[in-house]
Short mmCIF file of C-alpha atoms in Angstrom, two decimals:
data_model
loop_
_atom_site.label_atom_id
_atom_site.label_comp_id
_atom_site.label_asym_id
_atom_site.label_seq_id
_atom_site.Cartn_x
_atom_site.Cartn_y
_atom_site.Cartn_z
CA UNK A 13 -7.35 -5.67 -14.27
CA UNK A 14 -5.51 -3.32 -16.61
CA UNK A 15 -1.99 -2.40 -15.65
CA UNK A 16 -0.71 1.17 -15.14
CA UNK A 17 2.72 2.12 -16.60
CA UNK A 18 4.80 4.02 -14.09
CA UNK A 19 7.87 5.44 -15.94
CA UNK A 20 9.70 6.79 -12.99
CA UNK A 21 9.71 7.18 -9.16
CA UNK A 22 7.87 10.49 -9.34
CA UNK A 23 4.94 8.89 -11.15
CA UNK A 24 4.92 6.06 -8.62
CA UNK A 25 4.76 8.60 -5.79
CA UNK A 26 2.08 10.69 -7.52
CA UNK A 27 -0.16 7.73 -7.88
CA UNK A 28 0.36 6.82 -4.17
CA UNK A 29 -0.19 10.41 -3.20
CA UNK A 30 -3.56 10.45 -5.13
CA UNK A 31 -4.61 7.27 -3.49
CA UNK A 32 -3.84 8.73 -0.04
CA UNK A 33 -6.08 11.70 -0.70
CA UNK A 34 -8.88 9.08 -1.29
CA UNK A 35 -8.16 7.04 1.69
CA UNK A 36 -10.32 6.61 4.75
CA UNK A 37 -9.84 5.04 8.26
CA UNK A 38 -9.73 1.34 7.95
CA UNK A 39 -8.35 1.09 4.49
CA UNK A 40 -5.82 -1.70 3.96
CA UNK A 41 -3.40 -1.66 1.02
CA UNK A 42 -0.96 -4.54 0.39
CA UNK A 43 2.13 -3.84 -1.70
CA UNK A 44 3.52 -6.95 -3.64
CA UNK A 45 6.69 -6.97 -5.70
CA UNK A 46 10.25 -8.20 -5.75
CA UNK A 47 13.02 -6.36 -3.85
CA UNK A 48 13.50 -3.05 -5.46
CA UNK A 49 10.03 -2.98 -7.10
CA UNK A 50 9.20 0.35 -5.48
CA UNK A 51 7.08 -0.56 -2.41
CA UNK A 52 8.77 1.89 -0.14
CA UNK A 53 8.78 4.59 -2.86
CA UNK A 54 5.03 4.05 -3.17
CA UNK A 55 4.68 4.40 0.62
CA UNK A 56 6.73 7.71 0.57
CA UNK A 57 4.20 9.24 -1.88
CA UNK A 58 1.24 7.84 0.12
CA UNK A 59 2.57 9.43 3.33
CA UNK A 60 3.03 12.73 1.54
CA UNK A 61 -0.65 12.50 0.36
CA UNK A 62 -1.73 12.19 3.96
CA UNK A 63 0.40 15.28 4.94
CA UNK A 64 3.04 13.31 6.84
CA UNK A 65 6.40 15.19 6.80
CA UNK A 66 8.50 12.57 8.51
CA UNK A 67 11.06 10.54 6.55
CA UNK A 68 9.59 7.28 5.44
CA UNK A 69 11.85 4.14 5.67
CA UNK A 70 10.87 0.59 5.21
CA UNK A 71 10.30 -1.01 8.73
CA UNK A 72 12.03 -4.25 7.70
CA UNK A 73 13.53 -4.80 11.11
CA UNK A 74 10.89 -3.17 13.25
CA UNK A 75 7.95 -4.63 11.42
CA UNK A 76 5.74 -1.54 11.99
CA UNK A 77 6.19 2.21 11.88
CA UNK A 78 3.32 4.42 13.04
CA UNK A 79 2.95 7.91 11.67
CA UNK A 80 0.36 9.95 13.52
CA UNK A 81 0.92 13.35 12.12
CA UNK A 82 -1.15 13.25 8.90
CA UNK A 83 -4.84 13.61 8.15
CA UNK A 84 -5.10 9.89 9.16
CA UNK A 85 -2.70 7.70 11.09
CA UNK A 86 -0.52 5.60 8.78
CA UNK A 87 0.56 2.14 9.83
CA UNK A 88 3.36 1.08 7.57
CA UNK A 89 4.33 -2.55 7.88
CA UNK A 90 6.96 -4.69 6.30
CA UNK A 91 6.26 -8.32 6.90
CA UNK A 92 9.18 -9.74 4.76
CA UNK A 93 10.89 -11.18 7.87
CA UNK A 94 7.79 -12.26 9.64
CA UNK A 95 7.98 -15.89 10.61
CA UNK A 96 4.62 -16.13 12.43
CA UNK A 97 1.25 -15.18 11.14
CA UNK A 98 -0.28 -11.74 11.62
CA UNK A 99 -2.74 -12.97 14.12
CA UNK A 100 0.03 -14.20 16.40
CA UNK A 101 1.59 -10.73 16.52
CA UNK A 102 -1.45 -8.78 17.32
CA UNK A 103 -1.60 -6.93 13.88
CA UNK A 104 -5.38 -6.98 14.13
CA UNK A 105 -5.35 -3.79 16.25
CA UNK A 106 -3.70 -2.10 13.37
CA UNK A 107 -5.72 -3.75 10.67
CA UNK A 108 -9.05 -2.81 12.43
CA UNK A 109 -7.69 0.55 13.75
CA UNK A 110 -8.40 4.10 13.11
CA UNK A 111 -5.70 4.55 10.45
CA UNK A 112 -4.67 3.34 7.13
CA UNK A 113 -2.38 0.20 6.71
CA UNK A 114 0.20 -0.12 4.01
CA UNK A 115 1.68 -3.56 4.20
CA UNK A 116 4.84 -4.37 2.16
CA UNK A 117 5.18 -8.03 1.33
CA UNK A 118 1.48 -8.29 2.39
CA UNK A 119 0.89 -11.39 0.23
CA UNK A 120 2.84 -13.29 2.85
CA UNK A 121 0.01 -12.74 5.49
CA UNK A 122 -3.10 -12.62 3.27
CA UNK A 123 -4.67 -15.61 4.97
CA UNK A 124 -4.57 -13.71 8.27
CA UNK A 125 -6.31 -10.57 6.98
CA UNK A 126 -10.07 -10.84 7.33
CA UNK A 127 -10.89 -7.25 6.46
CA UNK A 128 -11.22 -6.40 2.72
CA UNK A 129 -8.11 -4.96 1.20
CA UNK A 130 -6.64 -3.70 -2.16
CA UNK A 131 -3.45 -5.29 -3.36
CA UNK A 132 -0.99 -3.31 -5.55
CA UNK A 133 1.31 -5.48 -7.58
CA UNK A 134 4.49 -3.64 -8.64
CA UNK A 135 6.57 -5.24 -11.37
CA UNK A 136 10.01 -3.80 -12.16
CA UNK A 137 10.42 -3.28 -15.89
CA UNK A 138 13.76 -1.34 -15.71
CA UNK A 139 15.74 0.63 -13.24
CA UNK A 140 13.01 3.32 -13.29
CA UNK A 141 9.99 1.84 -14.85
CA UNK A 142 7.19 -0.18 -13.16
CA UNK A 143 3.93 -1.71 -14.08
CA UNK A 144 1.20 -1.66 -11.54
CA UNK A 145 -1.87 -3.77 -11.19
CA UNK A 146 -4.54 -3.47 -8.52
CA UNK A 147 -6.69 -6.30 -7.28
CA UNK A 148 -9.41 -6.24 -4.62
CA UNK A 149 -9.71 -9.12 -2.03
CA UNK A 150 -13.47 -8.90 -2.56
CA UNK A 151 -15.70 -8.43 -5.59
CA UNK A 152 -17.92 -5.44 -5.95
CA UNK A 153 -16.71 -3.74 -2.71
CA UNK A 154 -18.36 -0.22 -2.78
CA UNK A 155 -15.41 1.27 -0.86
CA UNK A 156 -12.84 0.03 -3.44
CA UNK A 157 -14.94 0.87 -6.36
CA UNK A 158 -15.12 4.47 -4.98
CA UNK A 159 -11.28 4.53 -4.74
CA UNK A 160 -10.95 3.23 -8.35
CA UNK A 161 -13.43 5.90 -9.50
CA UNK A 162 -11.48 8.56 -7.60
CA UNK A 163 -8.26 7.55 -9.20
CA UNK A 164 -9.86 7.69 -12.63
CA UNK A 165 -11.13 11.13 -11.88
CA UNK A 166 -7.56 12.14 -11.02
CA UNK A 167 -6.47 10.99 -14.49
CA UNK A 168 -5.23 7.42 -13.80
CA UNK A 169 -6.26 5.02 -16.57
CA UNK A 170 -7.30 2.06 -14.41
#
């Protein structure tokens, strides 16, 4: 898939904001990228798009942060420090829950996710710039095709 150039944090947050406005209960988004690639910045924009006013921090040590005050519950996970698989920790209740899951370092638990998901790859180009690619865990998934179409309608060249 084509990559999207994100010249600054504001653009990263705007893309995530737009994605959130298209999200539905049960959507799962994995964020993949090195330390400092913008995963938490992306999540901040996403939360804002859901109408969540709370401060968003990466749940590196708590594993999961739940935000219930937006148009949909947001389950923000950071599995960087996870030593067991997702199934061993009961993440299924979140992955199959009523909210939207954003999973930082999600590539580390892909084999434990049985529900289709979109993966966002954030590559750091400079201190401010990122390149983003989107891949679906399944081909021709109508839900994800609708998200991609919605992002195109919002002006994103994907």
